[in-house]
Coordinates of C-alpha atoms in Angstrom, one line a residue:
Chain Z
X1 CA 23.7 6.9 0.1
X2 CA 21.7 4.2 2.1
X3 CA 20.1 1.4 -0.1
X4 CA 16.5 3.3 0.3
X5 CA 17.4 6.1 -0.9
X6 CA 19.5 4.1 -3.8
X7 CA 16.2 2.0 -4.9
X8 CA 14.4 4.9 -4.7
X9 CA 16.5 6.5 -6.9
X10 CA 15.9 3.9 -9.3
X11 CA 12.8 5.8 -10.5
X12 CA 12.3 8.5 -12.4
X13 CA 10.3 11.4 -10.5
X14 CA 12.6 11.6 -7.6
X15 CA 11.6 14.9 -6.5
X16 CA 8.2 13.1 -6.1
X17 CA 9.2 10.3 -4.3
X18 CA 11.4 12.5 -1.6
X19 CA 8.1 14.1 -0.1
X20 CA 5.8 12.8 2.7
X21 CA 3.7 12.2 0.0
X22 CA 3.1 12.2 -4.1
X23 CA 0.6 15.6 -5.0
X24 CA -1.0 14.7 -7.8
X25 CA -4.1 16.9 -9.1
X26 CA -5.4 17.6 -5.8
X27 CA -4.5 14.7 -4.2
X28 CA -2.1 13.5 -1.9
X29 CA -0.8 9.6 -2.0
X30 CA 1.1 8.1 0.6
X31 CA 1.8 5.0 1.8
X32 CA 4.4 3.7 4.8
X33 CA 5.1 -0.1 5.9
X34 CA 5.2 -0.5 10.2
X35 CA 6.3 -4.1 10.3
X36 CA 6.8 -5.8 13.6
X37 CA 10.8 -6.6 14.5
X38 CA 11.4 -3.7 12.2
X39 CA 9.0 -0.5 13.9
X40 CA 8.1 -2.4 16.7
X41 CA 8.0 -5.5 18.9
X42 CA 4.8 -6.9 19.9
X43 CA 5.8 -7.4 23.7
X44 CA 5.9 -2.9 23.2
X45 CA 2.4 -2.6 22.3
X46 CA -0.8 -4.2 22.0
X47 CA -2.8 -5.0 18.7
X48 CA -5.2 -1.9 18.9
X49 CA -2.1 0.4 19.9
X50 CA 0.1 -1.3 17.1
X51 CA -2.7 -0.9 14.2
X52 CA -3.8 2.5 15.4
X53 CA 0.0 3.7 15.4
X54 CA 0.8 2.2 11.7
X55 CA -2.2 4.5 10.5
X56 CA -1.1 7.7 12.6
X57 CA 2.3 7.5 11.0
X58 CA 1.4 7.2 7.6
X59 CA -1.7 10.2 8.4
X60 CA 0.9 12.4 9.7
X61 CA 2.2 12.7 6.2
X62 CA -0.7 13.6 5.0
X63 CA -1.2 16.6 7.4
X64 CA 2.4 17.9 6.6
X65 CA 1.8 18.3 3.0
X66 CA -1.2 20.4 4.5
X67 CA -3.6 17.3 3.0
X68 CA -6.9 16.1 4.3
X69 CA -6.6 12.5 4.3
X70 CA -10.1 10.9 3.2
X71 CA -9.3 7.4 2.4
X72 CA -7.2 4.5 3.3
X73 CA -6.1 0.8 2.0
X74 CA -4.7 -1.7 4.3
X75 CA -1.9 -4.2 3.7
X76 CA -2.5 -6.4 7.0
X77 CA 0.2 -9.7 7.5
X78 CA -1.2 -11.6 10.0
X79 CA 0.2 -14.4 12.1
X80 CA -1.3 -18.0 11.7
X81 CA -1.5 -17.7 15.3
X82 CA -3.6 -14.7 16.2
X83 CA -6.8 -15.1 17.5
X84 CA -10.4 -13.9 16.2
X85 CA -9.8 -11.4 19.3
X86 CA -6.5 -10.6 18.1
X87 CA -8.2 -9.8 14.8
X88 CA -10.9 -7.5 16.3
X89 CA -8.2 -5.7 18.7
X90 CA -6.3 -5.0 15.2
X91 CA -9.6 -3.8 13.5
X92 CA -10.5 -1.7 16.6
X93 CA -7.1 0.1 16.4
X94 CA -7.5 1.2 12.3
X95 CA -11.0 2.2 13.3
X96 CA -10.0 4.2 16.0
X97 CA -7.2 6.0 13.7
X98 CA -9.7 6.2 10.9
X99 CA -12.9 7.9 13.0
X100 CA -10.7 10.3 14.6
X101 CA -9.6 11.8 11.1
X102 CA -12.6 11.0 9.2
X103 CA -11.0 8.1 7.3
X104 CA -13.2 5.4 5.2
X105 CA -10.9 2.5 4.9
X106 CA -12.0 1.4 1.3
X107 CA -9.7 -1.5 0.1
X108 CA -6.6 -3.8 1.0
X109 CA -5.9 -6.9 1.2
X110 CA -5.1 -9.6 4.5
X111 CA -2.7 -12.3 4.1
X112 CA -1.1 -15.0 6.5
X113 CA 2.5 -14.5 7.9
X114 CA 5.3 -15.4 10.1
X115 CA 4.8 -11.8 11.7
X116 CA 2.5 -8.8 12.0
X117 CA 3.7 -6.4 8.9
X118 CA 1.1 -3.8 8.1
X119 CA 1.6 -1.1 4.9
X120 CA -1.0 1.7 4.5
X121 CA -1.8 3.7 2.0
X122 CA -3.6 7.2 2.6
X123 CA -5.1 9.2 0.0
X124 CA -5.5 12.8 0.7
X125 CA -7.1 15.8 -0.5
X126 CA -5.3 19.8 -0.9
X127 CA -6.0 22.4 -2.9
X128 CA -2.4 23.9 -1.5
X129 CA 0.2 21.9 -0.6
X130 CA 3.3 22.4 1.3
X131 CA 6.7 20.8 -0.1
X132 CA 9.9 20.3 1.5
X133 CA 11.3 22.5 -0.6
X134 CA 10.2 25.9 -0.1
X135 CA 12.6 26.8 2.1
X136 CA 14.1 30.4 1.4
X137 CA 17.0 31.7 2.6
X138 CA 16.4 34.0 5.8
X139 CA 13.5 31.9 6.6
X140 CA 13.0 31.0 10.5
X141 CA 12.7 27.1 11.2
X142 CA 10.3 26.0 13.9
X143 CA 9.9 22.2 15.3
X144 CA 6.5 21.3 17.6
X145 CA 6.5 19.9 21.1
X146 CA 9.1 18.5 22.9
X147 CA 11.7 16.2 21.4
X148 CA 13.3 13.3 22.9
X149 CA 11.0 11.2 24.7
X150 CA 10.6 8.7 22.0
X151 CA 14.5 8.1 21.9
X152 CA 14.2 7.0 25.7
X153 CA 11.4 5.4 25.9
X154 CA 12.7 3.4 22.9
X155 CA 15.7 2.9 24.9
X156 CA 13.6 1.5 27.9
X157 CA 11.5 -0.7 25.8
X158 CA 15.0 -1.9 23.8
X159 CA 16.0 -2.7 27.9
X160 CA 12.7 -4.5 28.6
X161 CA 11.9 -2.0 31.2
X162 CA 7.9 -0.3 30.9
X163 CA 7.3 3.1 29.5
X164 CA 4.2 5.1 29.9
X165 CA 1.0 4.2 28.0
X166 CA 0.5 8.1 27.4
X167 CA 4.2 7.7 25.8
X168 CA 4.1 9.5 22.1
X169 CA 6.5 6.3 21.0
X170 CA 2.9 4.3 21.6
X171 CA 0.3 6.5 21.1
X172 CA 2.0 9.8 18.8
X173 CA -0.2 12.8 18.9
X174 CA -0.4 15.0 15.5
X175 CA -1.9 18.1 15.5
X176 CA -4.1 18.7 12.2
X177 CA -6.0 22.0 12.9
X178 CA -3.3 23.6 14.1
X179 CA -1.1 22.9 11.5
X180 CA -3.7 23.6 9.0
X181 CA -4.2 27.1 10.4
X182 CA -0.5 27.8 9.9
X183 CA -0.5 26.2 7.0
X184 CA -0.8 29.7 5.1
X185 CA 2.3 31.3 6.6
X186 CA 4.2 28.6 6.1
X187 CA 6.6 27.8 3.3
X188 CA 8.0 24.2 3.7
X189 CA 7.3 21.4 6.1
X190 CA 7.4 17.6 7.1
X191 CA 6.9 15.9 10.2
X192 CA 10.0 14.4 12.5
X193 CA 9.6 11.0 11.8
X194 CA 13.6 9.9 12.0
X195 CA 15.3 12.4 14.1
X196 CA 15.3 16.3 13.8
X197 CA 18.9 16.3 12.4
X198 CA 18.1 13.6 9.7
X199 CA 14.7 15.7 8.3
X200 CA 17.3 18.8 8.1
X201 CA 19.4 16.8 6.1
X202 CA 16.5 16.3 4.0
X203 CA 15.4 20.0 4.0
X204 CA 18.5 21.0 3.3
X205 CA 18.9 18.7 0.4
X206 CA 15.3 19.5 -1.2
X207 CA 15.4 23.3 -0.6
X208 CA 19.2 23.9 -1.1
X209 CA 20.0 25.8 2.3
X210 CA 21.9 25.3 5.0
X211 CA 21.0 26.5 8.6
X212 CA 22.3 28.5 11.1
X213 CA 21.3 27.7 14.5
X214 CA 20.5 29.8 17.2
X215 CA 21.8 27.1 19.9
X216 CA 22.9 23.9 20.3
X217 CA 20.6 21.3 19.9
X218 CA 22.0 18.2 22.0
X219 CA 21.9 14.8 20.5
X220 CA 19.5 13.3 22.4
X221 CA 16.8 15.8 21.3
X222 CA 18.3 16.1 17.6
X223 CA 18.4 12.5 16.8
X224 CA 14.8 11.3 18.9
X225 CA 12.9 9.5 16.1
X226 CA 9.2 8.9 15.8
X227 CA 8.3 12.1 17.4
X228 CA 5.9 12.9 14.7
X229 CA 5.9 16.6 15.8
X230 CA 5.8 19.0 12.7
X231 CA 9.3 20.5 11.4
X232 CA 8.8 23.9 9.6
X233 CA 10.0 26.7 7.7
X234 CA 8.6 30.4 7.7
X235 CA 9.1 34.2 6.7
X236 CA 9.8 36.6 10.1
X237 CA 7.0 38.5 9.0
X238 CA 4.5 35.9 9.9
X239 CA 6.3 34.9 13.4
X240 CA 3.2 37.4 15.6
X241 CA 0.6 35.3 13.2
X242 CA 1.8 31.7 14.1
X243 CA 2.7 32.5 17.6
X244 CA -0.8 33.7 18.0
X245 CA -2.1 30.1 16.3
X246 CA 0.3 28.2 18.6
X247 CA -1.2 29.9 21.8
X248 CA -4.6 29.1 20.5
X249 CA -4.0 25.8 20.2
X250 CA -1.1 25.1 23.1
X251 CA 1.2 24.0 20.4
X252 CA 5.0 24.9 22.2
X253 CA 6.9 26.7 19.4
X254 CA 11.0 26.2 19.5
X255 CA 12.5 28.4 16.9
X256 CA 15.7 27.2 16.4
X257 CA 17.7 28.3 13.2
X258 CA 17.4 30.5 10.5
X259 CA 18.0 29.0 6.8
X260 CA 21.3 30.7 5.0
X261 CA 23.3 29.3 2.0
X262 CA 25.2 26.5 2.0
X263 CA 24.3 23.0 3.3
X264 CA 23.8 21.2 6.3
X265 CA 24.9 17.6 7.2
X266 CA 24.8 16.1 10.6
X267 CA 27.8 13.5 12.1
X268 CA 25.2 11.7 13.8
X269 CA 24.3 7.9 12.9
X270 CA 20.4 7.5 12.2
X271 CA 20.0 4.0 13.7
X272 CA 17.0 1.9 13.8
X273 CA 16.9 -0.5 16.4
Chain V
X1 CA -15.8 -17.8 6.9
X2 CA -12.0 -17.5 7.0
X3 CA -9.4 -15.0 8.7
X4 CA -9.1 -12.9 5.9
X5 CA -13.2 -12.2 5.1
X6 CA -14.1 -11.8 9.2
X7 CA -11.3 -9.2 9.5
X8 CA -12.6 -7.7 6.0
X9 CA -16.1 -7.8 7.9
X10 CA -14.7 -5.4 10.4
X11 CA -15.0 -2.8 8.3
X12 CA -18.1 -1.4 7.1
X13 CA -18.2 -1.3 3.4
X14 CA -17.9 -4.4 2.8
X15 CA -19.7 -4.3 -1.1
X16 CA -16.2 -2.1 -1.5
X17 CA -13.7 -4.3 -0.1
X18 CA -15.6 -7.2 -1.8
X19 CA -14.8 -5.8 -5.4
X20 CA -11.1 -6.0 -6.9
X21 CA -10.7 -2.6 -6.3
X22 CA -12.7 0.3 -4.6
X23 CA -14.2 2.7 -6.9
X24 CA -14.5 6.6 -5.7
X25 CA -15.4 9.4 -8.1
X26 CA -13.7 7.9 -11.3
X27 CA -10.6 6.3 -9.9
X28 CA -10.5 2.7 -8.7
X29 CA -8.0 2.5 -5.7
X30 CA -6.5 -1.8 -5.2
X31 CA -3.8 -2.6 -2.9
X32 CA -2.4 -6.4 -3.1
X33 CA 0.4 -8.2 -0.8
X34 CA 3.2 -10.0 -2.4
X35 CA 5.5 -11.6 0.2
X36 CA 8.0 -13.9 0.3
X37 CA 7.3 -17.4 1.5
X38 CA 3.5 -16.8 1.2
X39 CA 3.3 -16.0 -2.6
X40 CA 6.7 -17.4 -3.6
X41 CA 9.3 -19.0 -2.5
X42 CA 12.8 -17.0 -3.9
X43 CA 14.3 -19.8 -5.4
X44 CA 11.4 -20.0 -7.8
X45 CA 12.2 -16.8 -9.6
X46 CA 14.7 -14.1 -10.0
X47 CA 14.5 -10.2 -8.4
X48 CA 13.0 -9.3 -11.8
X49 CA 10.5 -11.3 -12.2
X50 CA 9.2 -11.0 -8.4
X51 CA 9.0 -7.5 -8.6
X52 CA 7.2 -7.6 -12.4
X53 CA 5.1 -10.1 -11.1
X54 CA 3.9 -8.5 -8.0
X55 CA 3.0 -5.7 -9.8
X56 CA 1.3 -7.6 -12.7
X57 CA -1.4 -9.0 -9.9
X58 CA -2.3 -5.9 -8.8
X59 CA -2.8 -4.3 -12.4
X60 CA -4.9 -7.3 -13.0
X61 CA -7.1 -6.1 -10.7
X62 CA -7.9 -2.8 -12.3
X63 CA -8.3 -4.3 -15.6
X64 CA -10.9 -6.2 -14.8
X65 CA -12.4 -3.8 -13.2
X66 CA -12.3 -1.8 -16.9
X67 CA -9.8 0.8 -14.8
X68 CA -6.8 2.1 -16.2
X69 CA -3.7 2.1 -14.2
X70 CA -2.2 5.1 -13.6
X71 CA 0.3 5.3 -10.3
X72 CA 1.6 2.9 -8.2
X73 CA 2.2 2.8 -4.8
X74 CA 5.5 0.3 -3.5
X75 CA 6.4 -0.8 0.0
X76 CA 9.4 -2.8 -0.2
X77 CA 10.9 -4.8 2.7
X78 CA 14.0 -6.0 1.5
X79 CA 16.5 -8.2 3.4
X80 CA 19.5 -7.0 4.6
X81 CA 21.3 -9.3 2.7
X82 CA 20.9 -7.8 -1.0
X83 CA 23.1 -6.3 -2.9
X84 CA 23.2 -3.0 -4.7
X85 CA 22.9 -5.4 -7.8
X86 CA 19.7 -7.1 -6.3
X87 CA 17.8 -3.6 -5.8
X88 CA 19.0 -3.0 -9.3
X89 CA 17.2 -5.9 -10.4
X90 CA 14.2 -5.7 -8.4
X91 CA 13.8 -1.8 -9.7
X92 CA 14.1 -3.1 -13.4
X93 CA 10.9 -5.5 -12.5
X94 CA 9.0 -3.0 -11.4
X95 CA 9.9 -0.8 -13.8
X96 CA 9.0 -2.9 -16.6
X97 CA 6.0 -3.5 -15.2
X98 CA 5.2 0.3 -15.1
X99 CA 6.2 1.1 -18.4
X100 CA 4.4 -1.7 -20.4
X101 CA 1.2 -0.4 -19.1
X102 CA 1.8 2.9 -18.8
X103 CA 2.0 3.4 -14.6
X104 CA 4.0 6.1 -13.2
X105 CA 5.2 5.1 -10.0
X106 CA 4.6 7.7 -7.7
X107 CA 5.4 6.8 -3.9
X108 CA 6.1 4.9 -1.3
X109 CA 8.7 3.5 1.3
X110 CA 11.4 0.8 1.8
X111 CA 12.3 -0.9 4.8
X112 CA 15.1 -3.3 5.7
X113 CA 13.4 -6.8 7.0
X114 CA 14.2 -10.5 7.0
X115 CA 12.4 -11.5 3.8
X116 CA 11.0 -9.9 0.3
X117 CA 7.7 -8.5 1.5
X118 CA 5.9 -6.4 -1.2
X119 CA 2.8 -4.3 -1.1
X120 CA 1.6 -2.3 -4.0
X121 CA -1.2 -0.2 -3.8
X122 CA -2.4 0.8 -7.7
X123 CA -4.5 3.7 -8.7
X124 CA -6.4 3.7 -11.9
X125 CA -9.1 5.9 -13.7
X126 CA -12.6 4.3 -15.5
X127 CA -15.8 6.3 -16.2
X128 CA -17.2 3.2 -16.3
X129 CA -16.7 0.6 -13.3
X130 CA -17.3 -3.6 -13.9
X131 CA -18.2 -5.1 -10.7
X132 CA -18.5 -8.4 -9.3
X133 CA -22.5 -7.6 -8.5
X134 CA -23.8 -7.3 -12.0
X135 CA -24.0 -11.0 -12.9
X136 CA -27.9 -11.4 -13.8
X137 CA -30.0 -14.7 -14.5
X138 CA -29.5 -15.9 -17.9
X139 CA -26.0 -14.4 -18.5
X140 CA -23.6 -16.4 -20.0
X141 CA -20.2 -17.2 -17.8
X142 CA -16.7 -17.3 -19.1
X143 CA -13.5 -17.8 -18.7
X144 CA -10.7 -17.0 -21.2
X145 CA -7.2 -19.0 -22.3
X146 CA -6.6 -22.1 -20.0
X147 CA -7.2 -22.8 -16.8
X148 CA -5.2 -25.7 -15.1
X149 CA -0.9 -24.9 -16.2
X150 CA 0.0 -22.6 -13.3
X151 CA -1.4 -25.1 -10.5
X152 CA 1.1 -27.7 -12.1
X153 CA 3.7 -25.8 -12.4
X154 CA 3.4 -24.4 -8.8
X155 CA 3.4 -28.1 -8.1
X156 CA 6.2 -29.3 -10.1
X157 CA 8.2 -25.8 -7.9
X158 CA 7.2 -27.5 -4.9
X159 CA 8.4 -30.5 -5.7
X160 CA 12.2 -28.6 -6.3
X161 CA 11.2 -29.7 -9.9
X162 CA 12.2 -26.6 -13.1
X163 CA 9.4 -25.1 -14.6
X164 CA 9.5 -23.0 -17.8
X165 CA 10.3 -19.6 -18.0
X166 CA 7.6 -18.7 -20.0
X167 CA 5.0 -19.9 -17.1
X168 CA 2.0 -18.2 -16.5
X169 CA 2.7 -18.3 -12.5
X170 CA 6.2 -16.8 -13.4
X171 CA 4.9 -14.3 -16.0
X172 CA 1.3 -13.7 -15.9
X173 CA -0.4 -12.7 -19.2
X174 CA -2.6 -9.7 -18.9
X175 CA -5.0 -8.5 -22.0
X176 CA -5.9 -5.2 -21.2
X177 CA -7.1 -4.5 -25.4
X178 CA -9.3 -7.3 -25.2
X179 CA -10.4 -6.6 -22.0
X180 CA -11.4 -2.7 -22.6
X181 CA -13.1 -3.6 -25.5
X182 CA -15.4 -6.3 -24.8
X183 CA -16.3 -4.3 -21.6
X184 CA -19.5 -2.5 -23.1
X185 CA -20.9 -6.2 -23.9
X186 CA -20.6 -7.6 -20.2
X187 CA -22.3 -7.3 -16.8
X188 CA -19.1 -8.5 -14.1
X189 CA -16.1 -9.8 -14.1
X190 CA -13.2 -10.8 -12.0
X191 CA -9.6 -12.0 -12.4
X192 CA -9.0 -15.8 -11.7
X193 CA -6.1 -14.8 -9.2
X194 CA -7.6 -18.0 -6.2
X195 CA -9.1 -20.7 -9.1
X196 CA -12.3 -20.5 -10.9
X197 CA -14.7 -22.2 -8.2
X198 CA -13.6 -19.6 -5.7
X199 CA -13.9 -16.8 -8.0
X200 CA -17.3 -18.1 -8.7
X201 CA -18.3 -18.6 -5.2
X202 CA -17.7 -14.6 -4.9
X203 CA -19.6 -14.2 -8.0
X204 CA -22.4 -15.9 -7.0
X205 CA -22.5 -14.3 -3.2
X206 CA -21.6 -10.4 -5.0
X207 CA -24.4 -11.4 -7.5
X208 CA -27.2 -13.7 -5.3
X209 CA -27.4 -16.3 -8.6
X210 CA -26.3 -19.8 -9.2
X211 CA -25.2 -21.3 -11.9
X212 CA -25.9 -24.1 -14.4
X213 CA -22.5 -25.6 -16.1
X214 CA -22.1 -26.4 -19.3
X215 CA -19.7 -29.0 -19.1
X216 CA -18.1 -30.4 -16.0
X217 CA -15.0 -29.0 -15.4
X218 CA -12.2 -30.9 -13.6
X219 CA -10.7 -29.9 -9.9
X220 CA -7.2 -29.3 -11.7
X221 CA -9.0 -26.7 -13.9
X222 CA -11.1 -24.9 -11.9
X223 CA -8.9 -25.0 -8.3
X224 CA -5.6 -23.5 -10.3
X225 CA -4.5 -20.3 -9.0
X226 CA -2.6 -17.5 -9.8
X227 CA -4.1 -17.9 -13.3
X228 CA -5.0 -14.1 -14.1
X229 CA -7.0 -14.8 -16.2
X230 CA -10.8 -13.4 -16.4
X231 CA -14.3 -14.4 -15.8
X232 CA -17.0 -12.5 -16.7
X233 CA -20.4 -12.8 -17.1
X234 CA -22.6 -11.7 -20.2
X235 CA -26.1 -11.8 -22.2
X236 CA -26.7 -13.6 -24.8
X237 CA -27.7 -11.1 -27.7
X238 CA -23.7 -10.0 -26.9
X239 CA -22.2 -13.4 -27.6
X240 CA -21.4 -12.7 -31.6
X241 CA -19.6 -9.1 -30.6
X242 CA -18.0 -10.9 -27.6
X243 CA -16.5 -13.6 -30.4
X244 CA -15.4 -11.5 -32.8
X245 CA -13.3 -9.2 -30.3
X246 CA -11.9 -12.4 -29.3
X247 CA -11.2 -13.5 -32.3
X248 CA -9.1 -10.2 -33.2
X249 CA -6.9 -10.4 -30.1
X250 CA -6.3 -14.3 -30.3
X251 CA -8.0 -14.5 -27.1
X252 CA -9.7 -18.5 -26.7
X253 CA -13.2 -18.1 -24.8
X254 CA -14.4 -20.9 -22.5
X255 CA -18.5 -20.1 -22.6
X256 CA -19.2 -22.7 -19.3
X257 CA -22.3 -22.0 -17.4
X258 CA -25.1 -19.6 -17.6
X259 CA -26.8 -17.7 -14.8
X260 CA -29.8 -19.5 -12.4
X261 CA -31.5 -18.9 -9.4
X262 CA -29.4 -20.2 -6.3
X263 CA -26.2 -20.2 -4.9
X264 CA -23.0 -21.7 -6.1
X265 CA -20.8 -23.2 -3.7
X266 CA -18.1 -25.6 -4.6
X267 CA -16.2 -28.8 -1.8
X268 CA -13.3 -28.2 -3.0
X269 CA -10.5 -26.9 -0.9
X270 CA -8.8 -23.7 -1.1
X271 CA -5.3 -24.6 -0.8
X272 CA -2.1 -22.0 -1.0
X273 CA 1.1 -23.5 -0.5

């Protein structure tokens, strides 16, 4: 067990806690820390690309426990040193986030630092939401997109070379009305935030399956973090349905395993840089 | 204006942001920082007490806005450096907190990161909201218990000197009872978390009055910080009510100024440490 998941055990609703997010009568609460030297460097990014990610991340829960996020509350760290620019180039990037998905920032607090360190909360709205642990047995599980980008253009960044603006390790790309429209043939999901293999730990663990893959997922792909493309779990019988929401919204579908009993672990190390 | 209200200005509702907390549809929604080496130093308390503290500030600020806490939000950075023991002992803090008034913690994340750096987001429920705004010519302003301890004793810490356990700035005070039930009787009110000039400089901007002092109260009084306890503002014809709930909880009332035309504005220097 790593020391989050041993503080986190400290508290009582647990099952809660494992989610993207808490549902709570109708709404969804989440909230994520993106601190700099711990989710990013500043030389990676600039301050509109750093504050606009920290909000994506935490709003890509939201959308995988099929929630509309409506509100947000900023915990912004700010260095002594930054600049009234530097303040409105942060500012721009958590507007940016927030207009795109019809956000009202309504609270938080701004404090003075040795370094950037940003937490959000996002508060949500479903009438249905999806949990990580709906996965039944004989279900077919999906990921989004394309995995494995992320991993190397972290691995560039970590090598001081230059990755592409358009990189989904700068600028990650969710995809709200296309999960939304699956959302009803769907019956667990959550969104690749630390590597493919380490959320199928945590499906595993929450729905109490293991999974039987179709092909072999390399390493590379399985263990590329902050992809923020949508893992998911459905019945067969709604495969011609989702395929037909995918094409709609040129989503690239990669059915990989099928969920069977047992459990699944992988070997691989989950390491932060 | 400083760094913290221009980036606050970026935003557009400010009258939100302004307030302790926002309130939405019956739920007040606060989110406060609580980082090492900006709100303490780790040498000034134990694991415990940072974590009961941290949430203690934040609860504050639904009190007073006549909110009642009911989850709680936690991003933890946590150096890499603690032991199993440590998280042990910063869970019991929060814990306690939780339980005495009645919080169920719901979400959030951990991180590993150089320092202590906590952000806790608290959401509450109130039919009826207190704001800062609501403050009209003629009220009567006070302030409860006594003003002037924590700012010595944050001194005396500074100064590597030992400060009692039972300190405010260790162990913040809250009174919720009192609080809840004077509310009908008042028209704003605010925690003293900054000192009681600068709440009052908020007052009187969230308010557009000035006010006439009673009594002149000393710099070490009305510049301590971190006091928690509350202003709030009140007619007259309220005054014997007001007493007599006092008088019930033990709660010593400081009656000060009453409510003018003008603004209030105080010299005095806004100094963390």
């Amino acid at each position: 067990m790593n020391k989050e998941e041993y503080f986190i055990n400290q508290f009582s609703n647990k099952k809660i806690i494992g989610d993207d997010g808490a549902f709570i009568d109708g709404f969804v609460y989440s909230m994520d820390a993106f601190f700099e030297n711990v989710h990013f460097k500043k030389e990676w990014m600039n301050l509109k690309q750093i504050a606009y990610k920290s909000m994506i991340v935490n709003i890509s829960d939201a959308i995988v426990m099929n929630a509309k996020p409506i509100y947000a509350l900023l915990s912004v760290a700010i260095p002594k040193t930054y600049s009234e620019k530097d303040l409105i180039d942060l500012s721009k990037g958590f507007k940016k986030a927030a207009k795109e998905f019809g956000i009202e920032i309504i609270g938080g607090d701004t404090i003075s630092n040795e370094k950037l360190d940003i937490s959000v909360t996002i508060i949500s709205k479903t009438s249905n939401p999806i949990y990580r642990n709906g996965v039944k047995k004989g279900d077919l599980l999906c990921y989004t997109g394309t995995l494995g980008l992320s991993k190397a253009d972290l691995e560039k960044l970590l090598k001081n070379k230059e990755i592409s603006k358009k990189s989904k390790f700068i600028k990650p790309v969710l995809n709200p009305d296309f999960f939304y429209e699956i959302s009803p043939y769907i019956t667990a999901s959550m969104d690749i935030s630390d590597g493919l293999f380490f959320e199928l730990e945590r499906l595993s663990k929450a729905s109490n399956v293991g999974f039987e893959f179709f092909y072999n997922i390399d390493e590379e792909i399985g263990t590329s973090g902050e992809e923020y493309e949508i893992l998911f779990s459905f019945n067969e019988k709604n495969l011609e349905k989702i395929k037909k929401i995918a094409l709609k919204h040129k989503i690239k579908l990669n059915i990989f395993a099928k969920a069977i009993k047992g459990k699944y672990r992988t070997d691989c190390k989950n390491h932060h840089f």
